[in-house]
Each structure stands twice: as structure tokens, then as C-alpha cells.
Coordinates of C-alpha atoms in Angstrom, one line a residue:
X1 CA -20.4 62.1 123.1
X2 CA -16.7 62.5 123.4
X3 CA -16.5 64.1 126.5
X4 CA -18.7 60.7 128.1
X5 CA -16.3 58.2 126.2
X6 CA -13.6 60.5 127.9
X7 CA -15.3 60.3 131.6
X8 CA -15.9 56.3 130.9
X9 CA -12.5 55.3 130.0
X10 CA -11.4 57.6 133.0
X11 CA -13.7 55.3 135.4
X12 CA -12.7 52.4 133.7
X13 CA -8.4 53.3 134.7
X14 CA -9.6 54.1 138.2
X15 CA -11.2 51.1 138.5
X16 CA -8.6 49.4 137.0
X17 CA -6.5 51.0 139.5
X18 CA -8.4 50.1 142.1
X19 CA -8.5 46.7 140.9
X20 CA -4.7 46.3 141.4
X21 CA -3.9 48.2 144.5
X22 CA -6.6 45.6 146.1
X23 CA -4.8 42.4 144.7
X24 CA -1.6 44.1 145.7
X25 CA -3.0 44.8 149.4
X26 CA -4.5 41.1 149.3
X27 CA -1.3 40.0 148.5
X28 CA 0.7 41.9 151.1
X29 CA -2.3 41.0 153.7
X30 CA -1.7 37.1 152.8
X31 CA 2.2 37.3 153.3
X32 CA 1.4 39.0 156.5
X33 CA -1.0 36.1 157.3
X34 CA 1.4 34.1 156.2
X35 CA 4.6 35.1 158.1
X36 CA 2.2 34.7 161.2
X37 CA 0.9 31.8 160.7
X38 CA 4.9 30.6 160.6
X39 CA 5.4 32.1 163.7
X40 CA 3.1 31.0 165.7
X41 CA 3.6 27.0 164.3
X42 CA 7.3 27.8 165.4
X43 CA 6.4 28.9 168.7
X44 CA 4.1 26.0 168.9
X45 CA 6.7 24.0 167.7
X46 CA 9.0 24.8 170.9
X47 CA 6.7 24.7 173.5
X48 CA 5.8 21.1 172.3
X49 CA 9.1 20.1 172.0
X50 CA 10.0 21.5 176.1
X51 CA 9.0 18.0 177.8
X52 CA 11.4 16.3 175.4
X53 CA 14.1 18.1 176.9
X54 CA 12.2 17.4 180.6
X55 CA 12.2 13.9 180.1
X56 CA 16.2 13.8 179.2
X57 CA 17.5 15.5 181.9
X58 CA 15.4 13.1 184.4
X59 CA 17.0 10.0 182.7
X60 CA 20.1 11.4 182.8
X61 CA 19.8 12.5 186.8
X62 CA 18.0 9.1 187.9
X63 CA 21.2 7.4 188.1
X64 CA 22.5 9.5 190.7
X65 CA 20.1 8.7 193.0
X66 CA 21.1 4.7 193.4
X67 CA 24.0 5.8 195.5
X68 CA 21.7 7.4 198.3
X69 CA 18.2 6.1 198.3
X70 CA 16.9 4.3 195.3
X71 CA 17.2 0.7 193.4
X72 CA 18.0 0.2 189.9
X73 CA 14.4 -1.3 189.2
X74 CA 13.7 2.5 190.3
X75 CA 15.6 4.0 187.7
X76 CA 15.1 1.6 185.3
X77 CA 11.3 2.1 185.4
X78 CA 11.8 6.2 185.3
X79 CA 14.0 5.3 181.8
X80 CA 11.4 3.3 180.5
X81 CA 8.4 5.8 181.4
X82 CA 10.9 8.4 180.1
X83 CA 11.2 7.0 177.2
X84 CA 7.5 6.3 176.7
X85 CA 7.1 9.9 177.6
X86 CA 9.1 11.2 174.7
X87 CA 8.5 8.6 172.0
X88 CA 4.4 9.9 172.3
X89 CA 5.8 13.5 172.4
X90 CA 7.5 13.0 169.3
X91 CA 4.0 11.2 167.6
X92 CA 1.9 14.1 168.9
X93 CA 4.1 16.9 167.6
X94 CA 4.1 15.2 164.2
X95 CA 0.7 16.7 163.9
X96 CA 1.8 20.4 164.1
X97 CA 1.2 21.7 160.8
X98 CA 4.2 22.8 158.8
X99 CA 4.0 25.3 156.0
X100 CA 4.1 23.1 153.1
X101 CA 0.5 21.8 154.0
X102 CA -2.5 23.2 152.5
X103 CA -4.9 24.4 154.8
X104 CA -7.6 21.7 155.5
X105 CA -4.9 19.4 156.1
X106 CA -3.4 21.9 158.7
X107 CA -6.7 22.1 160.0
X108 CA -7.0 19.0 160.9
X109 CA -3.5 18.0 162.0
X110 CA -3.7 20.9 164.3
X111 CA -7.0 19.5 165.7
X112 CA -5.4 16.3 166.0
X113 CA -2.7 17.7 167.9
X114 CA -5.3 19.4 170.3
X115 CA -7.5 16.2 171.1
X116 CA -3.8 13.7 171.7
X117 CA -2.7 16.6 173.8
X118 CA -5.8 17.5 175.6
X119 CA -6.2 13.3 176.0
X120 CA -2.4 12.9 177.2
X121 CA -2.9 14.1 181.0
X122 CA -5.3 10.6 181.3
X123 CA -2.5 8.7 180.9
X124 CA 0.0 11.3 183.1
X125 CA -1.7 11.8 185.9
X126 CA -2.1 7.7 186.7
X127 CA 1.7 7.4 185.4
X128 CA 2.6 10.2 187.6
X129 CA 1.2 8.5 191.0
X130 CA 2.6 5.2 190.0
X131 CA 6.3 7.0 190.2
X132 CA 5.7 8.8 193.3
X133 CA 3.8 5.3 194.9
X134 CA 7.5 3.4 193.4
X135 CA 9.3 6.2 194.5
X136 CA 8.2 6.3 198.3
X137 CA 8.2 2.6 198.3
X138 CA 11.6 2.3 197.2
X139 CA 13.0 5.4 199.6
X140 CA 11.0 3.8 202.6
X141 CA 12.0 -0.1 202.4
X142 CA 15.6 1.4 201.6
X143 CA 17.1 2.3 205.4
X144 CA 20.8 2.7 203.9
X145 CA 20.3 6.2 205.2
X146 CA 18.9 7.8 208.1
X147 CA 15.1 8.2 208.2
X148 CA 15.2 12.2 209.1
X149 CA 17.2 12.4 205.3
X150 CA 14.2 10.0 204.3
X151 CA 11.6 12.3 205.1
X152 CA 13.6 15.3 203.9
X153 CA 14.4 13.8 200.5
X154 CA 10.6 12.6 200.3
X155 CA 9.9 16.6 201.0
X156 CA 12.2 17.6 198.6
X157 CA 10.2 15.3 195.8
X158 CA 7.3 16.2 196.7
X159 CA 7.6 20.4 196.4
X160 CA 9.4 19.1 193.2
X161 CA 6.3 17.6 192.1
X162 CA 4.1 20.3 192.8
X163 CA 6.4 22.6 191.3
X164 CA 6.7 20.6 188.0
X165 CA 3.0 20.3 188.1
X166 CA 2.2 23.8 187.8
X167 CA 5.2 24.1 185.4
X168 CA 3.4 21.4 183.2
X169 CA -0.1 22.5 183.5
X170 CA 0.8 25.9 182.1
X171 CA 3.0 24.9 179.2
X172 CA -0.1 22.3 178.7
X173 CA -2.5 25.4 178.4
X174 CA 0.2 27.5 176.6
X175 CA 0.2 24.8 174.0
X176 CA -3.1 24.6 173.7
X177 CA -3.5 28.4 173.6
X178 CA -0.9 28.2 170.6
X179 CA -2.9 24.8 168.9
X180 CA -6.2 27.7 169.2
X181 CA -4.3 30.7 168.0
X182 CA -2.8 28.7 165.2
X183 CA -6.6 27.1 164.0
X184 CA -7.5 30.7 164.1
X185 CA -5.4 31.9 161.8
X186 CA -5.7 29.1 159.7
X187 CA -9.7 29.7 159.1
X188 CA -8.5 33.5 158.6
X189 CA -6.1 32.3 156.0
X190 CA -9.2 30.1 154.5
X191 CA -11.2 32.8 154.4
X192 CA -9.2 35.0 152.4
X193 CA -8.0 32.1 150.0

């Protein structure tokens, strides 16, 4: 009879045991989780924030150009589309979770995040040909310089725009690669909770 309450408390340590190296391991898995989940918000974080600093510098180099080929209605409508540029950057990235959320809300501000940024390129892409329609307008009725430096500069713009287009399109699916990643880890991090 001894020798059985012996063996049972013996089971009973071990599973104790057990017990705690499992909450221990849950506990280091969740930090892990955790740590990640930061991470990848931070990254996300960045990537959102690139077009901000996109958008600057073209305010700040749209000046320039009124010397050579463009008016100041020109530049003045970059600043303003600039500016609405950034200002609905800013409102967008407001919805990338930070840490201090729980995890349904995260959940759905990252979701939110996903559907204004998946939604944003129907008000680019219209914005975008207005510029270049202004922009080619404003070169072309402008003759201050010769029309060989026209058709250059017009060049120029355009391999600028194709270039920044393929530039944009992959930070666009990079975020959204980031916005999926992050909603992963997020049901993960549910899952264990």
C-alpha cells in the first residue's frame, strides 16, 4: 500500500513538473510571439511611413522647375496633392496596430489598414494622370525653352513615372504582405491566448 502511495505521489511531482515546464515553455513561446509580432508592426510601420518621405521631397523639388518649364499653378497643384497625399498617409497608418492594443482590436485596425490601402490606388491612379495631363499641358503651352529640351524633359518624366510606378506598386504589395503577415500572427497570438 505504501509502495502505491509512493509511485502516486511520484506521478503526481512529474506531472506537476510537467505542468510547469509547459507554462514556462508557453510563456517563452508567447514572448517569442510577442517580440515578433513587434517586429513585424515596426517593419510595417516603415514601409507605411516611405511615401511620406516621397511626397516631401517632391514639394520640396517642384519649385525648381518654375525657372525652366513650369507655372506656379503647376507647383502649387503638386503641393496641394502632396499634401493630400500625406495627410491620408498619416490617417491610414493610424490603423497599424501598436502593442498596447489587445488583439481583436489589432485585428481589426490591421484590417482596416488593408482595405484604405488596398482602396487608395482608386484615387492614385486618376490623381496620377491628372499631374501628368497638367504637367504636359503646362511644359507644352510653355515655349520659354526649346522644343527638343521639351520632349527630352517630357521623356525624362515619363521613365520617372514608370520607374516610380513599379517603385510604388511593390512597396504597395510589401505593405500589404506585412498587413497579412502581421494578421497572421495576430490569430496565432489568439490562438494561444
Amino acid at each position: 500500500m505504501e509502495n502505491t502511495d509512493n509511485t502516486l505521489r511520484e506521478m503526481q511531482e512529474q506531472m506537476q513538473q510537467l505542468r510547469d515546464k509547459l507554462n514556462d515553455q508557453k510563456i517563452i513561446n508567447e514572448r517569442m510571439m510577442q517580440k515578433s509580432f513587434n517586429q513585424t508592426a515596426g517593419r510595417l510601420r516603415f514601409k507605411a511611413n516611405l511615401p511620406i518621405l516621397f511626397a516631401v521631397a517632391a514639394m520640396l523639388m517642384a519649385p525648381s522647375l518654375i525657372k525652366s518649364c513650369v507655372s506656379e499653378y503647376f507647383v502649387i497643384f503638386t503641393w496641394i496633392l502632396m499634401l493630400v497625399c500625406i495627410v491620408a498617409t498619416i490617417l491610414t497608418n493610424r490603423h497599424i496596430p501598436s502593442k498596447d492594443k489587445d488583439l481583436v482590436t489589432a485585428a481589426e485596425e490591421l484590417t482596416r489598414f488593408k482595405k484604405i490601402h488596398a482602396e487608395w490606388i482608386k484615387f492614385a491612379i486618376p490623381m496620377l494622370i491628372i499631374w501628368v495631363g497638367f504637367l504636359v499641358w503646362d511644359v507644352l503651352r510653355n515655349w520659354e525653352f526649346d522644343r527638343i529640351a521639351a520632349i527630352f524633359f517630357l521623356a525624362g518624366v515619363g521613365a520617372g513615372i514608370i520607374l516610380g510606378g513599379v517603385v510604388g506598386l511593390k512597396m504597395r504589395r510589401d505593405q500589404l504582405n506585412a498587413a497579412d503577415e502581421l494578421l497572421e500572427q495576430i490569430e496565432e497570438l489568439r490562438r494561444d491566448a
